[in-house]
XYZ file of C-alpha atoms in Angstrom:
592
model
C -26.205 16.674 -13.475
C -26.316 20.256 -12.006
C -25.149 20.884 -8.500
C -28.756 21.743 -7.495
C -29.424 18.452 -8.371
C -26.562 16.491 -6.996
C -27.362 17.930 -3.692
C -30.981 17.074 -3.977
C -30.420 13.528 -5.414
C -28.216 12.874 -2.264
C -31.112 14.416 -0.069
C -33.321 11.853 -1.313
C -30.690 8.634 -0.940
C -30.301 10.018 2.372
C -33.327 9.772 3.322
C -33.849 13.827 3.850
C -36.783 13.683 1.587
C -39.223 10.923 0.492
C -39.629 9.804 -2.796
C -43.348 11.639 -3.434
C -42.693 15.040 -2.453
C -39.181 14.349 -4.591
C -40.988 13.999 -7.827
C -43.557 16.965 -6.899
C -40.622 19.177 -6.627
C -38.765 17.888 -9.678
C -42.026 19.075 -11.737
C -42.116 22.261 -9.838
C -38.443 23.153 -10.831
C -39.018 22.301 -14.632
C -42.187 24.727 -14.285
C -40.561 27.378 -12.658
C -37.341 26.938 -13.502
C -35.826 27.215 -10.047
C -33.437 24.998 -9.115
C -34.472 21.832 -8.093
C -32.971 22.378 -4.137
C -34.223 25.777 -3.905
C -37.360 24.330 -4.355
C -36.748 21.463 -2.189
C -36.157 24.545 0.699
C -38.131 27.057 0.043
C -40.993 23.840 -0.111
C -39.711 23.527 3.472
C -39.234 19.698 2.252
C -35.714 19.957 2.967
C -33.865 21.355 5.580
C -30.744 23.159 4.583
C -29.000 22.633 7.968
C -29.883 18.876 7.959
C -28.536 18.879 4.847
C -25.228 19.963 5.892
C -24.688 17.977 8.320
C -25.358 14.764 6.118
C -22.982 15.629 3.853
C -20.408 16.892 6.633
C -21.196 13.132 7.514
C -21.029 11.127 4.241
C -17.817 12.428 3.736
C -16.387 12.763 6.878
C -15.332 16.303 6.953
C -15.860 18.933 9.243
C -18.542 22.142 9.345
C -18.027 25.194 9.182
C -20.771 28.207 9.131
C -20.794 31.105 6.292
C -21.360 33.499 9.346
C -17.575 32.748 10.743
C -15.886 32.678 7.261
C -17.741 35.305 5.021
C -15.811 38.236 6.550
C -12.654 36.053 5.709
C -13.332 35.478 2.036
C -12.336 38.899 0.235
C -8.494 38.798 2.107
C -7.592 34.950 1.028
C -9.553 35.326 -2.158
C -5.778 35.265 -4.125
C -5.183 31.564 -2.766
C -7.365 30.102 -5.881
C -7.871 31.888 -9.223
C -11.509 33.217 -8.606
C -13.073 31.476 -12.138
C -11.952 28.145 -10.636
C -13.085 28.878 -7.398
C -16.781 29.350 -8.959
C -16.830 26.806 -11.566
C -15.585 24.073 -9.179
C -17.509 25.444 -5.845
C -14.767 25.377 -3.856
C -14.171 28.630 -2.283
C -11.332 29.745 0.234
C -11.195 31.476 3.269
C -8.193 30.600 5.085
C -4.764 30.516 3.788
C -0.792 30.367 4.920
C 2.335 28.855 3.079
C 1.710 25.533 3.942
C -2.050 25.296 3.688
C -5.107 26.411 2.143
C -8.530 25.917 3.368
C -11.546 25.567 1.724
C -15.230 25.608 1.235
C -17.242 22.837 -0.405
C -20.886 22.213 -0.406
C -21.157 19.109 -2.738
C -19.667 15.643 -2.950
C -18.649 15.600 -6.330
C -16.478 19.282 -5.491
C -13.856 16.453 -3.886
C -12.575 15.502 -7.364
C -11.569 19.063 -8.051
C -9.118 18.940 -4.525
C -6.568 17.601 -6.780
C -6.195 19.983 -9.106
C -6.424 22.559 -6.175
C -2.953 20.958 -4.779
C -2.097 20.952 -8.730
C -2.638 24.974 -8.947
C -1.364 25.748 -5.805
C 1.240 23.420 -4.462
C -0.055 23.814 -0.882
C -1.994 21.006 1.451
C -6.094 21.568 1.394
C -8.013 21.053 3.966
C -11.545 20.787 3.142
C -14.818 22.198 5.613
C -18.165 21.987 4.757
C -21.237 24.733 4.298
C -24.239 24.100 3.524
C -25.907 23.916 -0.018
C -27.747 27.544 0.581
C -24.930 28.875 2.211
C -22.525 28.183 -0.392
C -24.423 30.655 -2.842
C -23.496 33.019 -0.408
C -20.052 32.747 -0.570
C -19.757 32.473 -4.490
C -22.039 35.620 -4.341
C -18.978 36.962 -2.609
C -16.261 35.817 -4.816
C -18.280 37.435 -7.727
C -18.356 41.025 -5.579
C -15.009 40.546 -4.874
C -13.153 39.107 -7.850
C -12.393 42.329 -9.602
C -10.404 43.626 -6.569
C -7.963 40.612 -6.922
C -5.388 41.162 -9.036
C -3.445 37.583 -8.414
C -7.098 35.756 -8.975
C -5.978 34.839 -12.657
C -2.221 34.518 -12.689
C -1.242 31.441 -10.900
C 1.710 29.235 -11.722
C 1.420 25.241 -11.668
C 4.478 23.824 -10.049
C 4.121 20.361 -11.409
C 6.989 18.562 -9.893
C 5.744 19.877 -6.114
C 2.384 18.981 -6.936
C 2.997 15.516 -8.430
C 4.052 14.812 -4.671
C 1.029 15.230 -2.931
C -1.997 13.175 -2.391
C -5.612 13.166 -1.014
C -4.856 12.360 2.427
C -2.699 15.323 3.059
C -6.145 17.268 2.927
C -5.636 16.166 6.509
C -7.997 12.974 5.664
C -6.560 10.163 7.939
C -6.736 6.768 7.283
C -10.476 6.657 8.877
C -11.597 9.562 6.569
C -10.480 7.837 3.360
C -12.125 4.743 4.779
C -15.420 6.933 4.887
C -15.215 8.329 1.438
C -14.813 4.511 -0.155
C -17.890 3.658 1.961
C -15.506 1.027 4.245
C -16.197 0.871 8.033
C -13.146 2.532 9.686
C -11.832 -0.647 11.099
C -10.249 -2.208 8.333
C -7.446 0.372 7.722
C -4.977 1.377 11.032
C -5.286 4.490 12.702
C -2.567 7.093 11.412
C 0.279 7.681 14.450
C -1.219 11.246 15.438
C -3.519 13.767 13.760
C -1.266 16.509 13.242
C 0.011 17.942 9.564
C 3.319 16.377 10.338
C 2.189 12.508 10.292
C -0.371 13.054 7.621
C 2.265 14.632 5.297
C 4.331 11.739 6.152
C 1.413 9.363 5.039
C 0.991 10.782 2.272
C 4.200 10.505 1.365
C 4.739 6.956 2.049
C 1.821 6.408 -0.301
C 3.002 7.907 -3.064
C 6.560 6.053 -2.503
C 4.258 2.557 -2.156
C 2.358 3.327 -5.209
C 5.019 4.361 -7.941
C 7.401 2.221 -6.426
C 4.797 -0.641 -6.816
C 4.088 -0.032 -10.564
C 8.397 0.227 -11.316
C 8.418 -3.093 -9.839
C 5.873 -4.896 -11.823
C 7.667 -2.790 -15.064
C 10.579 -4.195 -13.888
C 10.095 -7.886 -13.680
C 7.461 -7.652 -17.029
C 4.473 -7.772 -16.039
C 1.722 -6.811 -18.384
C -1.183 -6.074 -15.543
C -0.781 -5.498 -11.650
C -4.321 -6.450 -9.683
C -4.891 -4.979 -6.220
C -7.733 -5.696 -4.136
C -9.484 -5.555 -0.444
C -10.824 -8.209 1.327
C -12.040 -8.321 5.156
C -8.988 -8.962 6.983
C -6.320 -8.480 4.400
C -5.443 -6.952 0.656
C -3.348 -8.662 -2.078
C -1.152 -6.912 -5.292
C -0.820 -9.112 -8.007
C 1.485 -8.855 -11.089
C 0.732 -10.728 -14.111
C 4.117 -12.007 -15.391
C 4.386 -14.113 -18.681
C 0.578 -14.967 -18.511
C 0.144 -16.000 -14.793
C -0.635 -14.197 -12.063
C 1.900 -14.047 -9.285
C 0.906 -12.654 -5.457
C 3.685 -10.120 -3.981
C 3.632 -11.069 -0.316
C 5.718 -8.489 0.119
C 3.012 -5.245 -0.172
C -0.067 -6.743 1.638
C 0.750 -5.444 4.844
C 1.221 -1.918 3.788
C -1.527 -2.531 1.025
C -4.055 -3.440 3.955
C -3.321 -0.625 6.171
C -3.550 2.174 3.653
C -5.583 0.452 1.352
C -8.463 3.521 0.391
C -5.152 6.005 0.055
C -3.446 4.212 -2.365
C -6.614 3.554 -4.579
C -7.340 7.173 -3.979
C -3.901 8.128 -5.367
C -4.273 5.964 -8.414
C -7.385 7.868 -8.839
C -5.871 10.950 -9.185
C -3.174 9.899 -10.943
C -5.565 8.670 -13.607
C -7.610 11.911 -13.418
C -10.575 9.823 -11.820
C -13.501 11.110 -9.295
C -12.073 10.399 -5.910
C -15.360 10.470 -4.545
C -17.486 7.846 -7.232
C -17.012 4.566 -5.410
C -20.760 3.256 -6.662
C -19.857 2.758 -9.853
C -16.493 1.457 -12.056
C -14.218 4.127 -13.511
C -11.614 3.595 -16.668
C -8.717 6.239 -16.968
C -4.929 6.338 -17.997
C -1.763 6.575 -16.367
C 1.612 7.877 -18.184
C 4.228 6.910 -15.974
C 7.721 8.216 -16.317
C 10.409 5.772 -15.549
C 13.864 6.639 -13.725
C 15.777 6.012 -17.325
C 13.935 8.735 -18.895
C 11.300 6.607 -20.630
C 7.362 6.863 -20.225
C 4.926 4.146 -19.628
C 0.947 3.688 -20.346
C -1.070 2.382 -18.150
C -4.612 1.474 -18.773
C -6.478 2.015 -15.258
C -9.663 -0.137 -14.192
C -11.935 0.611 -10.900
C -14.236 -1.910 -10.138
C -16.552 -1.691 -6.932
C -16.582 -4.514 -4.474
C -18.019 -5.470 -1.223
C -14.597 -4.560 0.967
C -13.508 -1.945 -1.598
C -12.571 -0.932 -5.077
C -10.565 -3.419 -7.211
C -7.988 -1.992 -9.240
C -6.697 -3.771 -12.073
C -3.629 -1.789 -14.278
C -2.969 -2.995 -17.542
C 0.365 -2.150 -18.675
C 1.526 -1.072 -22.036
C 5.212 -0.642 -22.425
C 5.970 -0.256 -26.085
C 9.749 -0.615 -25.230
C 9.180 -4.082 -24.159
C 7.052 -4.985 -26.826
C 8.548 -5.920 -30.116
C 6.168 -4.828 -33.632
C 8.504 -6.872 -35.669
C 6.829 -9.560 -37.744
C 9.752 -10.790 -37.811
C 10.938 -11.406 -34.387
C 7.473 -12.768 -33.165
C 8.387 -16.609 -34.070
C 6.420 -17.597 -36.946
C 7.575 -21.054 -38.655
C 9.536 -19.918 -41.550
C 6.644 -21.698 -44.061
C 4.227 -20.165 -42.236
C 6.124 -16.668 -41.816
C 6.171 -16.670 -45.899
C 2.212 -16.877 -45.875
C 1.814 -14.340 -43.411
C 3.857 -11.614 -44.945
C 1.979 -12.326 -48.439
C -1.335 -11.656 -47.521
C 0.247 -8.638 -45.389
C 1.350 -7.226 -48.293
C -1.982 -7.819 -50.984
C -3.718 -5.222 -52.063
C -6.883 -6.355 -50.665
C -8.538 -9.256 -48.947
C -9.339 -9.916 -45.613
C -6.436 -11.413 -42.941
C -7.641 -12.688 -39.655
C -6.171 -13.219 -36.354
C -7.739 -15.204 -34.020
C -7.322 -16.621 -30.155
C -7.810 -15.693 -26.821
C -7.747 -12.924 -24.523
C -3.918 -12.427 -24.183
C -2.995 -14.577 -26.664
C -1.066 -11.848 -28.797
C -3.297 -11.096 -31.556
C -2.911 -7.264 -31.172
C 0.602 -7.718 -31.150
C 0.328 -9.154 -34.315
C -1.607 -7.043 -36.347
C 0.520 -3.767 -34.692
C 3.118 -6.131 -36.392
C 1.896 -5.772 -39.680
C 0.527 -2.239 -39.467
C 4.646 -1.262 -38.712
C 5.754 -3.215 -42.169
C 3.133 -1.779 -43.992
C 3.154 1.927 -42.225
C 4.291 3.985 -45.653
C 4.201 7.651 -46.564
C 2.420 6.181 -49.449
C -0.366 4.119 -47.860
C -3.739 4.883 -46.144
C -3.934 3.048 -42.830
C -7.291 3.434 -40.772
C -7.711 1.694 -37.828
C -10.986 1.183 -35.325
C -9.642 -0.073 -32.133
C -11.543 -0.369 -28.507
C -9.459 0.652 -26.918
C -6.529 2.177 -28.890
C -3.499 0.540 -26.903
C -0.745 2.065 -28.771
C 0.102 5.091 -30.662
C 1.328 5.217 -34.765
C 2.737 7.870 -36.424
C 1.278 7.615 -40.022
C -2.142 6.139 -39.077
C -5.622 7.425 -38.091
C -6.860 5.694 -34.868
C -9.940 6.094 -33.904
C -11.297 4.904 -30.548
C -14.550 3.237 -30.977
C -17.355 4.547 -28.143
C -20.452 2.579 -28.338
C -22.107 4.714 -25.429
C -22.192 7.707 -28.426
C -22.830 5.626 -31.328
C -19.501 4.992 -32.605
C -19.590 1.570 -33.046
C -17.089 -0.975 -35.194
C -19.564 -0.864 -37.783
C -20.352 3.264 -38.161
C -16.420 3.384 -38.034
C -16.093 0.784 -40.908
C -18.772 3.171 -42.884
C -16.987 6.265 -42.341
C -13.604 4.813 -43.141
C -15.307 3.661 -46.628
C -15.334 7.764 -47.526
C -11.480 8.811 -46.234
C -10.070 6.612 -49.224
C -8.074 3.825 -47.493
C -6.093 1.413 -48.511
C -5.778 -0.273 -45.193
C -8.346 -0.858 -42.801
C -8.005 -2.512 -39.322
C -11.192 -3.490 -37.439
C -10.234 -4.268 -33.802
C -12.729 -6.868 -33.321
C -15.449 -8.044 -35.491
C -18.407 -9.014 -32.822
C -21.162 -9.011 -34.805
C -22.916 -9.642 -38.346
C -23.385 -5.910 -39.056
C -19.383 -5.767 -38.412
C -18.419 -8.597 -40.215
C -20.356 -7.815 -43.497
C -19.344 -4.451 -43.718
C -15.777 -5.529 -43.322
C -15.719 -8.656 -46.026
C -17.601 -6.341 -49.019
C -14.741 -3.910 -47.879
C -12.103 -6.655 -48.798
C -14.186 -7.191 -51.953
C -13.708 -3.478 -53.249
C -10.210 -3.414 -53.649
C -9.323 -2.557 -49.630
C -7.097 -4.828 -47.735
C -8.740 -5.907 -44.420
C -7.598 -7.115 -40.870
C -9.106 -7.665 -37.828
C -9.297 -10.119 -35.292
C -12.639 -12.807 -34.080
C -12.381 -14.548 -30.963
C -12.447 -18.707 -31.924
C -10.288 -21.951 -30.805
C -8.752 -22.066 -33.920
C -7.843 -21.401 -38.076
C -10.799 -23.505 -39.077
C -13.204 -23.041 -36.333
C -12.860 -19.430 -38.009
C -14.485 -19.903 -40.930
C -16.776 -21.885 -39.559
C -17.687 -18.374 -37.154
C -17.976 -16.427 -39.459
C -20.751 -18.808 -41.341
C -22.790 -19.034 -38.191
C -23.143 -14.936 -38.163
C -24.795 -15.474 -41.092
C -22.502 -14.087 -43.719
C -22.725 -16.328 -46.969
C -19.720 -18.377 -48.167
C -19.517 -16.912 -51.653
C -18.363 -13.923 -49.776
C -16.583 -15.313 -47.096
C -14.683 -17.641 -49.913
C -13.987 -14.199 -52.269
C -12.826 -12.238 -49.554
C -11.088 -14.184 -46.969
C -7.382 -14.892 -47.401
C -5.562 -15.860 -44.579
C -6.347 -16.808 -41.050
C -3.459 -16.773 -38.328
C -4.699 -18.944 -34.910
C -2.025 -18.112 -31.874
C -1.220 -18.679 -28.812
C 1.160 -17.695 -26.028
C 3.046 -19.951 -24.297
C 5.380 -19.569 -21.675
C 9.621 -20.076 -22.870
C 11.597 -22.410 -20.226
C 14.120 -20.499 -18.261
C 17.196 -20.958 -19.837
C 19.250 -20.509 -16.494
C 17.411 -23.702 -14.817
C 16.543 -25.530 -17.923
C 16.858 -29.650 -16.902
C 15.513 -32.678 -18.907
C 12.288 -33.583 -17.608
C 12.320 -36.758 -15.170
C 9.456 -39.366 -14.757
C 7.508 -41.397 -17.428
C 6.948 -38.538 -19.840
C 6.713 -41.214 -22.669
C 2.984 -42.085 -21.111
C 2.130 -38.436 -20.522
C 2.608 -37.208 -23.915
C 0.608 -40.458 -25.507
C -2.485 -39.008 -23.395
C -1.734 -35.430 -24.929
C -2.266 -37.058 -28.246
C 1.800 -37.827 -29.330
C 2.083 -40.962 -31.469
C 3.723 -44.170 -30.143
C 7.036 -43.133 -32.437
C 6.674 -39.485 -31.095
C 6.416 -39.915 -27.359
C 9.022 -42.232 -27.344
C 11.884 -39.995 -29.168
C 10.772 -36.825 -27.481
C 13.208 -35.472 -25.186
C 11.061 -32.756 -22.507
C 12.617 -30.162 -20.864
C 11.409 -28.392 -17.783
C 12.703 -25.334 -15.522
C 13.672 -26.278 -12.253
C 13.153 -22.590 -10.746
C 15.723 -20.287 -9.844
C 16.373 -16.359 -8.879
C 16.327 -14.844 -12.615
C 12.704 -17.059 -13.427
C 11.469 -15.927 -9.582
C 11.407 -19.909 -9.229
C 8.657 -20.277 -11.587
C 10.942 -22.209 -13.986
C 9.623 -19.969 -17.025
C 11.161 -16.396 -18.100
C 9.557 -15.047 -20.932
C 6.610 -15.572 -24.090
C 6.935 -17.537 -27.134
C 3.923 -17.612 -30.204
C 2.529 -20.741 -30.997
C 1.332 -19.576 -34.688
C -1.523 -22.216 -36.890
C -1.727 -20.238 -40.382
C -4.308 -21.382 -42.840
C -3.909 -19.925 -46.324
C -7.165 -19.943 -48.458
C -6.114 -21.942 -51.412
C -8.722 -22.074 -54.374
C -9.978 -25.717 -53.020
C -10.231 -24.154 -49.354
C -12.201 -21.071 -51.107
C -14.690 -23.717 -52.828
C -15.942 -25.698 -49.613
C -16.155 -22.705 -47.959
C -18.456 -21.371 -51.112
C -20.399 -24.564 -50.761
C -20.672 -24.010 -46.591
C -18.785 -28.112 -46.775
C -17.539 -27.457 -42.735
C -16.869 -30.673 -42.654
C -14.319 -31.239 -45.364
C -12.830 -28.032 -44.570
C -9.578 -29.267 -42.018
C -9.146 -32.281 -44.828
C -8.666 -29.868 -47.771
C -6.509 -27.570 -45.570
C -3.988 -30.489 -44.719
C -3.982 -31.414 -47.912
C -2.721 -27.915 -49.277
C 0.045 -28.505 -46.681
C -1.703 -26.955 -43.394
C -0.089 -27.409 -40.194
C -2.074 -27.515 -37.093
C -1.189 -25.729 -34.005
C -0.859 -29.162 -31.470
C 1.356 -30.241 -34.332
C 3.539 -27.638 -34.296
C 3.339 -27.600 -30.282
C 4.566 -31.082 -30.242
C 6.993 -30.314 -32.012
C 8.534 -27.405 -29.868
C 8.267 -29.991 -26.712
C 10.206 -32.608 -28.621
C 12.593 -30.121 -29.680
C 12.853 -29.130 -25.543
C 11.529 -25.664 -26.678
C 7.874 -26.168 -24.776
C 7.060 -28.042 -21.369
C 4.759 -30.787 -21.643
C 2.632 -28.325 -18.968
C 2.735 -25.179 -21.088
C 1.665 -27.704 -24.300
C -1.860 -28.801 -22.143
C -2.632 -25.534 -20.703
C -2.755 -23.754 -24.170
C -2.769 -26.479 -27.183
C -5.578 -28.831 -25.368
C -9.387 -27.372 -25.899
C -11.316 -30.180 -24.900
């Protein structure tokens, strides 16, 4: 969308213009060519000064008038390179060594304030002209930019500029409030309006929010949530599966809510003023001890403001070694075979969270060679590999799971990973790759190993090529490990509890539970840490001829006969062996 018609569009949700006329003018632009606002005014349907002053409004910034700044223009035209000045519509015409300000016209020139502060390294304080006006002053830039000699030769002082926010544009806490469409009320007042206190703010924000995502690095957790209600706002860190409040940030978190989810914005190179619609962007955050840190960033609107969820990928505290992630040792013998086939098709299956990309990032490592061909279609692409061609799938353009899958077909693999198979069209194209000499992995949400196959003959794919193709299927979960510094037997009549989880007379009698009582290093939880919980069914040739013959029903029989362990068996197991709580055993190994 043009600027003419972001200004117009606003006009009409404003209520400026109705609906009618809006549409007549809209045809009249396409036939003229004019732009759609120009028309709008010279129609005398809009009013250019009303205009103004609704956007002054919306956002909450003050006017200013092209009369008292034009003359100003040509001396501070040096503050901003002048073909970033025009491209972005933001054009100065006051400057010092502290501050620059500027003129905007449109909401959307607010996202480019960052990168302002980025260029410049000074505070920006933003004044609105009008729509008309502002043509005016970018007339002037264009006379004037040849006369500049500084216009194009600006250094970016990155370390200065990574310390400065949106609400040192002298936006105080109401002013942010405005831009996320909050009523002023539910964020404090700042302590004065002067330069001083909002640099200070500012400051404090920045401090809140990187010291906030260290923390929740620090005690491992894999997402942090923050979000607004009415009368108060929560952070959340998701630690070992389970989402823990920190009582410690609401109070800050409330009062400078809309700052802080304006500086994740920006740190995520996000529009600071879209707060209709969600957002997704990226953070790399650099850690004290040198190392860096992805963040995956998530805006959601709500009714009190916008939800933020971060999900955090640390490759240093992730470990791709198949063989550190806790298979059985039977099982772990399975898994590396199929790994290392040719061809065929490997499955992981589970859960959100569960750990199947961890897996399969597992296998890509061992097989990563300067003598292999490793594609990969992920949504999204959660960590880099040196050595194989990721491609993020974009269904919005087209580039779906199943164009990838085609296109991979004619770079010559020899490994292809398939991020999720969702659909037939995904799933087909993926088994006849397993058939032509191409080994295959990718992942299918289902309860289990067996309930699997069972998906994959409800999509409609036939079992002669489900059976031909299909070689191994690994069903996981994650279950939280008992803190070893507050590990305890577990007191009470567990002997009853575990005959209602499905234990056997002999079993719940010689079991011997375990439990953490909760202390400092487990943040009283009692838990510290993940463990896999791994079911692997290998397709034998009796296991490949019921699932030729589409027998579901014999299907779990032949698999224990070939020696298939289930994962509640091997669950009970790790509780008798004091290596699982009997709670962490029914929150992830009982489905019904």
């Amino acid at each position: 969308m043009d600027n003419s018609q972001e200004v117009a569009r606003f006009c009409l949700d404003r209520g400026l213009v109705d609906l009618v006329r809006f549409k007549q003018a809209e045809t009249q632009s396409k036939v003229s060519g004019k732009p759609l606002y120009d028309v709008l005014v010279c129609s005398h349907l809009i009013d250019d000064r009303m205009a103004k002053e609704a956007i002054s409004s919306y956002l909450d910034l003050p006017i200013t008038n092209l009369a008292d700044i034009h003359h100003q223009i040509e001396r501070h035209l040096d503050a901003i390179p002048a073909s970033f000045a025009m491209e972005n519509r933001i054009i100065p015409f006051a400057a010092d060594d502290k501050e620059i300000k500027v003129a905007i016209a449109e909401p959307s020139a607010l996202r480019s304030i960052s990168s302002v502060r980025l260029i410049t390294g000074k505070s920006i304080s933003a004044y609105i002209v009008s729509p008309t006006e502002m043509e005016g002053l970018i007339k002037a830039v264009q006379d004037s930019s040849p006369k500049s000699s500084k216009g194009g030769n600006v250094s970016i002082n990155v370390t200065k500029a990574s310390n400065t926010v949106v609400d040192k544009n002298k936006l105080n806490a109401n002013k942010l409030n405005s831009l996320m469409g909050k009523q002023s009320v539910l964020a404090k007042p700042a302590p004065d309006t002067h330069e001083q206190a909002d640099d200070s703010q500012g400051n404090h924000v920045i401090s809140f929010v990187n010291d906030m995502i260290t923390d929740a690095i620090k005690q491992g957790a894999s997402d942090i949530h923050i979000e607004m209600y009415k009368e108060s706002a929560t952070a959340r860190y998701r630690v070992d599966g389970v989402l823990e409040e920190c009582k410690s940030l609401k109070e800050f978190l409330f009062a400078h809510y809309p700052a802080v989810t304006t500086r994740l914005k920006i740190m995520a190179s996000l529009d600071i003023s879209e707060r209709r619609l969600p957002q997704d962007g990226a953070i790399t955050m650099s850690l004290p001890e040198g190392r860096d840190v992805d963040l995956r960033v998530s805006i959601l609107p709500t009714v009190f403001g916008e939800r933020v969820v971060m999900r955090i990928l640390d490759r240093d505290g992730i470990s791709f070694d198949l063989d550190k992630l806790g298979f059985p040792e039977k099982e772990y013998a399975d898994v590396v075979s199929a790994f290392e086939s040719s061809q065929g098709m490997v499955l992981v299956t589970g859960p959100t969270g569960s750990g199947k990309s961890t897996t399969l990032y597992g296998a890509l490592k061992r097989l990563n060679k300067p003598g292999v061909n490793i594609l990969t279609a992920e949504d999204p692409v959660e960590f880099t590999i040196d050595g194989v061609g990721q491609v993020q799938i974009r269904d919005d353009i087209g580039l779906t799971f199943a164009s990838a899958l085609r296109s991979f077909l004619r770079q010559d693999p020899e490994i292809i990973l398939v991020g999720e198979i969702r659909d037939k069209e995904t799933a087909d194209i993926s088994i006849k790759a397993a058939l032509t000499g191409h080994l295959v992995l990718s992942t299918l949400h289902a309860n289990d190993s067996i309930s699997t196959v069972v998906r994959l003959i409800n999509m409609g794919i036939p079992g002669y090529l489900i059976g031909a193709a299909l070689t191994l299927v690994i069903a996981q979960r994650l279950a939280r490990k008992i803190c070893p510094a507050c590990k305890q037997p577990h007191e009470g009549n567990h002997e009853a509890i575990l005959l209602n989880l499905g234990f056997s007379p002999e079993a719940a009698k010689a079991a011997k539970p375990y439990h953490g009582a909760g202390c400092d290093k487990c943040n009283h939880t009692g838990y510290k840490g993940r463990q896999g919980i791994y079911e692997v069914l290998k397709v034998s040739e009796a296991m490949r001829a019921a699932i030729v013959s589409e027998d579901r029903r014999s299907l779990r029989k032949i698999a224990e006969d070939d020696g298939f362990r289930p994962m509640q068996a091997i669950g009970r197991q790790m509780v008798m062996d004091g290596l699982l709580t009997i709670e962490e055993y029914q929150n992830n190994l009982v489905f019904n």
